[in-house]
Coordinates of C-alpha atoms and ligand atoms in Angstrom, one line a residue:
X459 CA 0.0 0.0 0.0
X460 CA 1.3 3.5 -0.9
X461 CA 2.1 5.3 2.3
X462 CA 3.6 8.5 0.9
X463 CA 1.5 11.6 0.5
X464 CA 2.0 13.7 -2.6
X465 CA 3.9 16.2 -0.4
X466 CA 6.1 13.4 1.0
X467 CA 6.9 12.3 -2.5
X468 CA 8.0 15.7 -3.5
X469 CA 9.9 16.2 -0.3
X470 CA 11.7 13.0 -0.8
X471 CA 13.4 14.6 -3.8
X472 CA 14.5 17.6 -1.8
X473 CA 18.3 17.7 -1.6
X474 CA 19.3 19.4 1.7
X475 CA 21.9 22.1 1.3
X476 CA 25.2 21.6 3.2
X477 CA 27.5 24.2 4.8
X478 CA 30.4 25.1 2.3
X479 CA 33.0 23.1 4.3
X480 CA 31.1 19.9 3.7
X481 CA 30.0 20.3 0.1
X482 CA 32.9 18.4 -1.5
X483 CA 32.0 15.4 0.6
X484 CA 32.7 14.3 4.2
X485 CA 36.0 12.8 2.9
X486 CA 37.3 16.2 1.8
X487 CA 37.2 18.1 5.1
X488 CA 40.1 19.2 7.2
X489 CA 39.9 20.1 10.8
X490 CA 41.3 23.3 12.3
X491 CA 42.0 23.0 16.0
X492 CA 41.3 26.0 18.2
X493 CA 42.2 26.9 21.7
X494 CA 41.5 24.6 24.7
X495 CA 38.1 25.3 26.2
X496 CA 36.7 25.5 29.7
X497 CA 33.2 25.9 31.2
X498 CA 32.1 29.4 32.3
X499 CA 31.9 28.3 36.0
X500 CA 32.4 25.4 38.3
X501 CA 35.7 24.7 36.5
X502 CA 37.4 22.6 39.2
X503 CA 34.4 20.4 39.9
X504 CA 33.9 19.7 36.2
X505 CA 37.6 19.1 35.6
X506 CA 37.6 16.6 38.4
X507 CA 34.5 14.8 37.0
X508 CA 35.9 14.7 33.4
X509 CA 39.7 14.1 33.7
X510 CA 39.9 12.6 30.2
X511 CA 37.6 14.9 28.3
X512 CA 38.0 18.3 30.1
X513 CA 39.5 21.2 28.2
X514 CA 39.3 19.8 24.7
X515 CA 39.8 22.3 21.9
X516 CA 37.1 23.8 19.6
X517 CA 37.3 22.4 16.1
X518 CA 36.2 24.0 12.9
X519 CA 35.9 22.5 9.5
X520 CA 37.3 23.6 6.2
X521 CA 36.9 22.1 2.7
X522 CA 40.0 20.3 1.8
X523 CA 41.6 19.3 -1.5
X524 CA 42.9 16.0 -0.2
X525 CA 40.9 12.9 0.2
X526 CA 40.7 11.7 3.8
X527 CA 38.4 8.7 3.2
X528 CA 38.6 5.9 5.8
X529 CA 40.7 2.9 5.0
X530 CA 38.2 0.5 6.6
X531 CA 34.4 0.7 6.9
X532 CA 33.2 2.8 9.8
X533 CA 30.7 1.3 12.2
X534 CA 28.5 3.7 14.0
X535 CA 25.4 3.4 16.2
X536 CA 22.8 6.2 16.5
X537 CA 20.3 6.9 19.2
X538 CA 17.3 9.3 19.1
X539 CA 16.7 10.5 22.7
X540 CA 13.7 12.3 24.3
X541 CA 10.9 14.1 22.7
X542 CA 10.5 14.2 18.9
X543 CA 11.8 17.2 17.0
X544 CA 11.4 17.8 13.2
X545 CA 14.5 16.9 11.3
X546 CA 15.7 13.9 13.3
X547 CA 15.5 11.7 10.3
X548 CA 17.7 14.1 8.3
X549 CA 20.4 14.0 11.0
X550 CA 20.4 10.3 10.5
X551 CA 20.5 10.8 6.7
X552 CA 23.4 13.2 7.0
X553 CA 25.3 10.6 9.1
X554 CA 24.4 7.8 6.7
X555 CA 25.5 9.6 3.5
X556 CA 28.7 11.0 5.1
X557 CA 29.7 7.6 6.5
X558 CA 29.2 6.1 3.0
X559 CA 31.3 8.9 1.5
X560 CA 34.1 8.1 4.0
X561 CA 33.9 4.4 3.1
X562 CA 31.3 2.8 0.9
X563 CA 30.9 -0.2 3.2
X564 CA 30.3 1.7 6.4
X565 CA 27.5 0.5 8.5
X566 CA 24.9 2.5 10.5
X567 CA 23.1 0.8 13.4
X568 CA 19.9 2.4 14.6
X569 CA 19.3 1.6 18.3
X570 CA 15.6 1.4 18.9
X571 CA 13.5 3.2 21.4
X572 CA 16.1 5.7 22.7
X573 CA 19.1 5.2 25.0
X574 CA 17.5 2.0 26.3
X575 CA 18.0 0.4 22.9
X576 CA 21.8 0.9 23.3
X577 CA 21.8 -0.6 26.7
X578 CA 19.7 -3.6 25.7
X579 CA 21.5 -4.0 22.3
X580 CA 18.2 -3.6 20.4
X581 CA 19.1 -2.3 17.0
X582 CA 18.6 -2.6 13.3
X583 CA 20.9 -1.8 10.4
X584 CA 19.8 1.2 8.5
X585 CA 20.3 0.4 4.8
X586 CA 19.7 2.7 1.7
X587 CA 16.2 1.6 1.2
X588 CA 15.2 2.3 4.7
X589 CA 17.0 5.6 4.8
X590 CA 15.4 6.8 1.6
X591 CA 12.0 6.2 2.9
X592 CA 12.6 8.7 5.7
X593 CA 14.5 11.5 4.1
X594 CA 13.0 15.0 4.8
X595 CA 10.1 13.5 6.8
X596 CA 9.1 14.4 10.4
X597 CA 9.0 12.2 13.5
X598 CA 11.4 9.8 15.0
X599 CA 9.7 6.6 13.7
X600 CA 12.6 5.4 11.8
X601 CA 13.9 3.8 15.0
X602 CA 11.8 5.3 17.7
X603 CA 12.9 7.4 20.7
X604 CA 12.8 7.0 24.5
X605 CA 13.7 8.8 27.7
X606 CA 15.7 6.1 29.6
X607 CA 18.5 7.9 31.5
X608 CA 21.8 6.1 31.3
X609 CA 23.4 6.9 34.6
X610 CA 24.7 3.9 36.5
X611 CA 28.0 2.1 35.8
X612 CA 26.0 -1.1 35.3
X613 CA 24.2 0.6 32.5
X614 CA 27.4 2.0 31.0
X615 CA 29.0 -1.5 31.2
X616 CA 26.0 -3.0 29.4
X617 CA 26.5 -0.4 26.7
X618 CA 30.1 -1.3 26.4
X619 CA 29.2 -5.0 25.9
X620 CA 26.9 -4.0 23.0
X621 CA 29.5 -1.7 21.5
X622 CA 32.3 -4.3 21.7
X623 CA 30.0 -6.9 20.2
X624 CA 29.3 -4.7 17.2
X625 CA 32.8 -3.2 17.2
X626 CA 31.4 0.3 17.0
X627 CA 33.7 3.2 16.1
X628 CA 31.2 5.6 17.5
X629 CA 27.8 6.3 19.0
X630 CA 25.8 9.4 18.1
X631 CA 23.3 10.6 20.6
X632 CA 20.7 12.9 19.2
X633 CA 19.1 14.6 22.2
X634 CA 18.5 17.6 24.4
X635 CA 20.5 19.0 27.3
X636 CA 20.0 16.0 29.5
X637 CA 20.8 13.5 26.7
X638 CA 23.9 15.4 25.7
X639 CA 25.0 15.6 29.3
X640 CA 24.7 11.8 29.2
X641 CA 26.7 11.7 26.0
X642 CA 29.6 13.5 27.7
X643 CA 29.5 11.2 30.7
X644 CA 29.5 8.2 28.4
X645 CA 32.5 9.6 26.4
X646 CA 34.4 10.1 29.7
X647 CA 33.5 6.6 30.9
X648 CA 34.6 5.0 27.7
X649 CA 37.9 6.8 27.6
X650 CA 38.4 5.9 31.3
X651 CA 37.9 2.2 30.3
X652 CA 40.4 2.5 27.5
X653 CA 37.7 2.1 24.8
X654 CA 38.4 4.0 21.6
X655 CA 34.7 4.3 20.6
X656 CA 33.7 8.0 20.3
X657 CA 30.5 9.5 21.6
X658 CA 29.2 12.5 19.7
X659 CA 26.1 14.6 20.5
X660 CA 23.7 16.4 18.3
X661 CA 21.6 19.4 19.7
X662 CA 17.9 18.4 19.4
X663 CA 14.8 19.8 21.1
X664 CA 11.8 21.9 20.0
X665 CA 12.1 23.7 23.3
X666 CA 15.0 25.8 22.0
X667 CA 16.7 25.6 25.4
X668 CA 19.9 23.9 24.2
X669 CA 21.8 26.9 22.9
X670 CA 24.9 29.0 23.6
X671 CA 27.6 30.9 21.8
X672 CA 28.5 27.9 19.7
X673 CA 25.1 26.3 19.3
X674 CA 22.8 29.0 17.9
X675 CA 19.7 26.9 18.1
X676 CA 18.6 23.3 18.6
X677 CA 17.0 21.6 15.6
X678 CA 13.3 21.2 15.5
X679 CA 12.5 24.6 17.1
X680 CA 12.1 26.3 13.7
X681 CA 9.5 23.8 12.4
X682 CA 7.6 23.3 15.6
X683 CA 7.2 26.9 16.4
X684 CA 6.1 27.7 12.8
X685 CA 3.5 24.9 13.0
X686 CA 2.1 26.4 16.3
X687 CA 2.2 29.9 14.9
X688 CA 0.1 28.7 11.9
X689 CA -2.5 27.3 14.3
X690 CA -2.4 30.3 16.6
X691 CA -2.9 32.6 13.6
X692 CA -5.9 30.5 12.5
X693 CA -7.3 30.7 16.0
X694 CA -6.8 34.5 16.1
X695 CA -8.6 34.8 12.8
X696 CA -11.5 32.6 14.1
X697 CA -11.6 34.7 17.3
X698 CA -11.8 37.9 15.2
X699 CA -14.5 36.4 13.1
X700 CA -16.7 34.8 15.8
X701 CA -16.0 37.6 18.3
X702 CA -17.1 35.6 21.3
X703 CA -14.1 33.6 22.7
X704 CA -10.9 34.2 24.5
X705 CA -8.5 31.5 23.6
X706 CA -6.0 30.3 26.2
X707 CA -3.2 28.4 24.4
X708 CA -0.5 26.6 26.3
X709 CA 2.6 25.9 24.3
X710 CA 5.3 23.2 24.9
X711 CA 8.8 24.2 25.8
X712 CA 9.2 22.7 29.2
X713 CA 10.8 25.3 31.6
X714 CA 11.9 27.7 28.8
X715 CA 9.5 30.1 27.1
X716 CA 11.4 30.3 23.8
X717 CA 8.5 28.7 21.9
X718 CA 5.9 31.0 23.4
X719 CA 8.1 34.1 22.8
X720 CA 8.7 33.2 19.1
X721 CA 5.0 32.3 18.6
X722 CA 4.0 35.6 20.2
X723 CA 6.3 37.5 17.8
X724 CA 5.1 35.6 14.8
X725 CA 1.4 36.0 15.6
X726 CA 1.2 39.2 17.8
X727 CA -1.2 37.5 20.2
X728 CA -2.8 39.8 22.7
X729 CA -1.0 38.4 25.8
X730 CA 2.3 36.5 25.6
X731 CA 3.3 35.3 29.1
X732 CA 7.1 34.7 29.6
X733 CA 7.9 32.6 32.6
X734 CA 11.4 34.0 33.0
X735 CA 10.0 37.5 33.3
X736 CA 7.4 36.5 35.8
X737 CA 10.0 34.9 38.0
X738 CA 12.4 37.8 37.7
X739 CA 9.6 40.2 38.8
X740 CA 8.6 37.7 41.5
X741 CA 5.0 37.9 40.4
X742 CA 2.2 36.0 42.2
X743 CA -0.4 34.0 40.4
X744 CA -2.9 36.7 41.1
X745 CA -0.6 39.3 39.5
X746 CA -0.3 37.1 36.3
X747 CA -4.1 36.8 36.3
X748 CA -4.2 40.6 36.6
X749 CA -2.1 41.0 33.5
X750 CA -4.6 39.0 31.5
X751 CA -7.6 40.8 33.0
X752 CA -6.1 44.1 31.9
X753 CA -6.1 43.0 28.3
X754 CA -9.6 41.4 28.5
X755 CA -11.0 44.6 30.1
X756 CA -9.3 47.0 27.7
X757 CA -10.6 45.0 24.7
X758 CA -14.1 44.7 26.2
X759 CA -14.2 48.4 26.5
X760 CA -13.8 48.5 22.6
X761 CA -16.6 45.9 22.3
X762 CA -14.0 43.1 21.6
X763 CA -14.9 40.2 23.8
X764 CA -12.3 38.0 22.2
X765 CA -8.6 37.5 22.2
X766 CA -5.6 35.2 22.4
X767 CA -3.4 34.4 25.4
X768 CA -0.2 32.4 25.0
X769 CA 0.9 30.5 28.1
X770 CA 4.3 28.8 28.3
X771 CA 4.1 25.2 29.5
X772 CA 6.4 25.6 32.4
X773 CA 4.8 28.8 33.8
X774 CA 3.7 27.4 37.2
X775 CA 7.3 26.5 38.0
X776 CA 8.3 30.1 37.7
X777 CA 5.7 31.6 40.0
X778 CA 7.8 31.8 43.2
X779 CA 5.1 30.5 45.6
X780 CA 4.3 27.5 43.3
X781 CA 8.0 26.9 42.7
X782 CA 8.5 26.6 46.4
X783 CA 5.5 24.3 46.6
X784 CA 6.9 22.1 43.8
X785 CA 10.3 21.9 45.5
X786 CA 8.6 20.8 48.7
X787 CA 6.4 18.3 46.9
X788 CA 9.4 16.8 45.0
X789 CA 11.2 16.4 48.3
X790 CA 8.2 14.8 50.0
X791 CA 7.4 12.5 47.1
X792 CA 11.1 11.3 47.1
X793 CA 11.3 10.9 50.9
X794 CA 7.9 9.1 51.3
X795 CA 7.8 7.3 48.0
X796 CA 6.7 3.9 49.3
X797 CA 4.1 5.3 51.7
X798 CA 2.7 7.6 49.0
X799 CA 2.5 4.8 46.4
X800 CA 0.2 2.8 48.7
X801 CA -2.5 5.6 48.6
X802 CA -5.1 4.3 46.2
X803 CA -7.1 7.4 45.3
X804 CA -6.3 11.0 44.2
X805 CA -8.3 12.4 47.1
X806 CA -6.3 10.5 49.6
X807 CA -3.0 11.5 47.9
X808 CA -4.0 15.2 48.0
X809 CA -5.2 15.1 51.6
X810 CA -2.1 13.1 52.8
X811 CA 0.3 15.4 51.0
X812 CA -1.4 18.5 52.4
X813 CA -0.9 17.0 55.9
X814 CA 2.8 16.3 55.2
X815 CA 3.6 19.8 54.1
X816 CA 4.9 21.6 57.2
X817 CA 5.9 24.9 55.6
X818 CA 3.6 27.8 54.7
X819 CA 3.5 26.6 51.0
X820 CA 0.6 24.5 52.2
X821 CA -1.7 27.6 51.8
X822 CA -0.6 27.8 48.1
X823 CA -1.4 24.1 47.7
X824 CA -4.8 24.5 49.3
X825 CA -5.6 27.5 47.1
X826 CA -5.2 25.5 43.9
X827 CA -8.2 23.8 42.2
X828 CA -8.3 20.0 42.9
X829 CA -7.4 19.2 39.2
X830 CA -4.2 21.2 39.5
X831 CA -3.3 19.7 42.9
X832 CA -3.7 16.3 41.4
X833 CA -1.5 17.2 38.3
X834 CA 1.3 18.4 40.6
X835 CA 1.4 14.9 42.2
X836 CA 1.9 13.0 38.9
X837 CA 5.0 11.0 38.4
X838 CA 8.3 12.9 37.6
X839 CA 10.1 12.1 34.3
X840 CA 13.3 10.0 34.5
X841 CA 15.4 13.2 34.9
X842 CA 13.4 14.2 38.0
X843 CA 11.5 17.0 36.2
X844 CA 7.8 17.7 36.9
X845 CA 5.9 16.8 33.7
X846 CA 4.7 20.3 33.0
X847 CA 2.9 19.1 29.8
X848 CA 0.4 17.4 32.1
X849 CA -0.5 20.5 34.2
X850 CA -3.4 22.4 32.7
X851 CA -2.2 25.9 33.4
X852 CA -4.3 27.4 30.6
X853 CA -7.5 26.2 32.4
X854 CA -6.2 27.4 35.8
X855 CA -5.6 30.9 34.4
X856 CA -8.9 31.2 32.5
X857 CA -10.9 30.1 35.6
X858 CA -9.1 32.6 37.7
X859 CA -9.6 35.4 35.1
X860 CA -13.3 34.5 34.9
X861 CA -13.7 34.6 38.7
X862 CA -11.9 37.9 39.0
X863 CA -14.0 39.6 36.2
X864 CA -17.2 38.4 37.9
X865 CA -16.2 40.5 41.0
X866 CA -15.2 43.5 38.9
X867 CA -17.9 46.1 38.9
X868 CA -16.2 48.1 36.1
X869 CA -16.1 45.1 33.7
X870 CA -19.1 45.1 31.4
X871 CA -17.9 42.6 28.8
X872 CA -18.7 38.9 28.3
X873 CA -15.9 36.4 29.0
X874 CA -16.0 32.9 27.5
X875 CA -12.8 30.8 27.3
X876 CA -11.6 28.1 25.0
X877 CA -8.5 26.0 25.8
X878 CA -5.8 24.5 23.7
X879 CA -2.5 22.8 24.3
X880 CA 0.0 22.8 21.3
X881 CA 2.9 20.5 21.6
X882 CA 2.5 17.2 19.9
X883 CA 1.0 18.9 16.8
X884 CA 4.4 20.4 15.9
X885 CA 7.0 17.9 17.3
X886 CA 6.8 15.5 14.4
X887 CA 5.9 17.9 11.5
X888 CA 7.8 17.6 8.3
X889 CA 10.9 19.7 8.7
X890 CA 11.0 23.1 7.2
X891 CA 13.7 23.8 4.7
X892 CA 15.8 25.3 7.5
X893 CA 15.5 22.2 9.7
X894 CA 15.9 19.8 6.7
X895 CA 19.2 21.6 5.8
X896 CA 20.4 22.2 9.4
X897 CA 19.8 18.6 10.5
X898 CA 21.4 17.0 7.4
X899 CA 24.4 19.3 8.0
X900 CA 24.6 18.3 11.7
X901 CA 24.5 14.6 10.8
X902 CA 27.4 15.2 8.3
X903 CA 29.3 17.1 10.9
X904 CA 28.9 14.2 13.4
X905 CA 30.3 11.8 10.8
X906 CA 33.3 14.0 10.2
X907 CA 34.0 14.3 14.0
X908 CA 33.8 10.5 14.2
X909 CA 36.2 10.1 11.3
X910 CA 38.7 12.2 13.1
X911 CA 38.3 10.3 16.4
X912 CA 36.7 13.1 18.3
X913 CA 34.8 12.2 21.4
X914 CA 32.8 14.2 23.9
X915 CA 31.9 16.7 21.2
X916 CA 28.6 18.2 20.0
X917 CA 28.1 18.8 16.3
X918 CA 27.8 22.5 15.6
X919 CA 26.8 24.7 12.7
X920 CA 27.0 28.5 13.3
X921 CA 26.2 31.7 11.4
X922 CA 22.8 30.4 10.7
X923 CA 21.1 33.7 10.1
X924 CA 23.1 34.4 6.9
X925 CA 21.9 31.6 4.6
X926 CA 23.5 28.2 4.0
X927 CA 26.4 29.6 1.9
X928 CA 27.7 31.2 5.1
X929 CA 27.1 28.4 7.6
X930 CA 30.2 27.3 9.6
X931 CA 30.6 23.7 10.7
X932 CA 32.6 22.3 13.6
X933 CA 32.7 20.5 16.9
X934 CA 32.2 21.9 20.4
X935 CA 33.5 20.0 23.5
X936 CA 30.4 19.3 25.6
X937 CA 32.2 19.8 28.9
X938 CA 32.6 23.5 28.1
X939 CA 28.7 23.8 28.3
X940 CA 28.6 22.3 31.8
X941 CA 27.8 23.8 35.2
X942 CA 27.1 22.1 38.5
X943 CA 23.4 21.8 39.5
X944 CA 21.5 20.0 42.2
X945 CA 19.7 17.0 40.7
X946 CA 17.9 14.4 43.0
X947 CA 19.5 16.2 46.0
X948 CA 23.1 15.9 44.7
X949 CA 25.4 18.4 42.9
X950 CA 26.0 17.1 39.4
X951 CA 27.7 18.4 36.2
X952 CA 25.0 19.1 33.6
X953 CA 24.6 21.2 30.5
X954 CA 23.2 24.5 31.5
X955 CA 19.6 25.0 30.2
X956 CA 19.3 28.2 28.2
X957 CA 16.2 30.0 29.4
X958 CA 14.8 33.2 27.8
X959 CA 17.1 36.1 28.7
X960 CA 15.3 39.3 29.5
X961 CA 18.1 41.3 27.8
X962 CA 17.7 39.2 24.6
X963 CA 16.7 41.1 21.4
X964 CA 13.7 38.8 20.9
X965 CA 12.3 39.5 24.4
X966 CA 13.0 43.2 23.9
X967 CA 11.1 43.1 20.7
X968 CA 8.1 41.7 22.5
X969 CA 8.3 44.3 25.2
X970 CA 8.4 47.1 22.6
X971 CA 5.1 46.0 21.1
X972 CA 3.1 44.2 23.7
X973 CA 1.2 47.1 25.1
X974 CA -0.2 47.8 21.7
X975 CA -0.9 44.1 20.9
X976 CA -2.7 43.7 24.2
X977 CA -5.4 46.1 23.1
X978 CA -5.4 46.1 19.3
X979 CA -6.1 43.4 16.7
X980 CA -2.5 43.5 15.4
X981 CA -2.6 39.7 14.6
X982 CA -0.4 38.3 12.0
X983 CA -1.5 35.0 10.3
X984 CA 1.7 33.2 9.3
X985 CA 0.0 30.4 7.5
X986 CA 1.4 26.9 6.9
X987 CA 5.1 26.2 6.4
X988 CA 6.0 26.5 2.7
X989 CA 8.4 23.9 1.4
X990 CA 8.5 25.3 -2.2
X991 CA 8.3 28.8 -3.6
X992 CA 10.0 32.1 -3.0
X993 CA 13.0 31.8 -0.7
X994 CA 11.8 34.7 1.4
X995 CA 9.0 32.4 2.6
X996 CA 10.3 28.9 2.1
X997 CA 13.7 29.5 3.8
X998 CA 12.7 32.1 6.4
X999 CA 14.3 31.6 9.8
X1000 CA 12.7 32.3 13.1
X1001 CA 12.5 35.8 14.4
X1002 CA 14.4 34.7 17.5
X1003 CA 17.4 33.6 15.4
X1004 CA 17.2 36.7 13.1
X1005 CA 17.1 39.1 16.1
X1006 CA 19.7 37.3 18.1
X1007 CA 22.2 36.9 15.3
X1008 CA 21.7 40.3 13.7
Ligands
FBP2457 P1 12.9 17.1 24.9 O1 13.3 18.0 26.0 O2 13.2 15.7 25.1 O3 13.3 17.5 23.5 O4 11.3 17.1 24.9 C1 10.6 18.2 24.6 C2 9.1 18.1 25.0 O5 8.3 18.2 23.8 C3 8.7 19.2 26.0 O6 8.4 20.4 25.3 C4 7.6 18.6 26.7 O7 7.5 19.1 28.0 C5 8.0 17.1 26.8 O8 8.8 16.9 25.7 C6 6.8 16.2 26.8 O9 7.2 14.9 27.0 P2 6.5 13.6 26.5 O10 6.8 13.4 25.1 O11 7.1 12.6 27.4 O12 5.0 13.8 26.8

């Protein structure tokens, strides 16, 4: 049965564009070694944790006249880790094609279901036929993904068994900040055990929170946020047509508000909440509700009982009182895990927990609707994070806005809310031209790093705002992105999550316009991602990247 849509068939033929250094083939690249690197802080602790891979130099690529093909086939395993992000299949295609360019008999093993597949030795060989079926498509279904955290020496040793059995030259981990932290730990462990197998990371996540001076953006952000912006634009148009609903739209992004900020800029929604700002201003939940009410009232005064509010997924974690509550709940759930797991109903869990909380955060807990109390108790993810995607903040806010407006004698409008949560709608979308190119390039970079025996590096492509002809490829030592953070009660080296900076050009752009957008119908309707047509539309980059990179 034919499973390719007409678009898929046309997209299959799309040849992703590579950065200049890689255009003559992965076998015709030379590496320029830069200065030794170090993290911005916690240097001593990180040096101690990574004696073999600390202080590695930056490397940049240049096209080379001489052929540096491998003299034996390369064997490489690849893992897709964590949430889907558009373009993952193209990273694998970039690795695949470049390995073949380096040696025609190279073999690419795809470990199934995420890092757990590496540990359990569950894999399949990716051949040309399989690879061709997934080029330029969205999703991670070529091999599947998973969130298993590789953290114990038993797990590392099981990975080594698999690696030795397959005689792998390298493992590529395509993941976010936590997965790339894991990649660096594995690289260090392997070197410590005298294993020559390299570990290379690739920056993936729609959340956009894996970025720094050397990693301008993680892949998938571009496509995901364009998909959400299309939907938000459609909703704004519906709101402006029907004139009867306020739409509360929660957007994925975990702790970081990058997606919400970019979608706010792309659509000019009436209210765009940014968690990082709310935390910096130490705003209470009531004050956040007040912000939304201000827009609802101002618009109602113009006869506009409709609007669009964008809510970042992680918002509740940034409201100081709820943040303290979550910290306390995390602590209690870890300490009394067995006792808690025996409670057989949500009501019992809520009441018992309320009894356990000894600090004044108990009043915050009791002030929340029961549905939100229950959502705060749900299981944490394997990295210990609250699963913010499961907390219905958009409903909490609209209920509080409605209650506040009912008591407001000055308010004469009519408030009816609709709720949406956009996340999964964009995570597996067919990659935009930007993500198709960026990902294919990142895969090729990973293969070149492997060919040169680099381990503990993340594939990097920079200068992304200038068009592919100006893209610069290279490798960044992962340890230079580390800092020490408390995880599960212990100080650990991890890649620092990049949250929205309140001095960033993208945030400043929002601040410049938001008072007007709060009241006016200034909506933009970005429409669907265009894969063909004028470059101005089909190759457009995000506003965040454009503003940040000048
Ligand atoms: P990654 O950090 O693994 O890239 O995942 C991103 C994300 O889509 C978040 O935005 C969201 O909070 C989370 O995954 C949802 O996880 P799940 O897929 O387990 O529901």
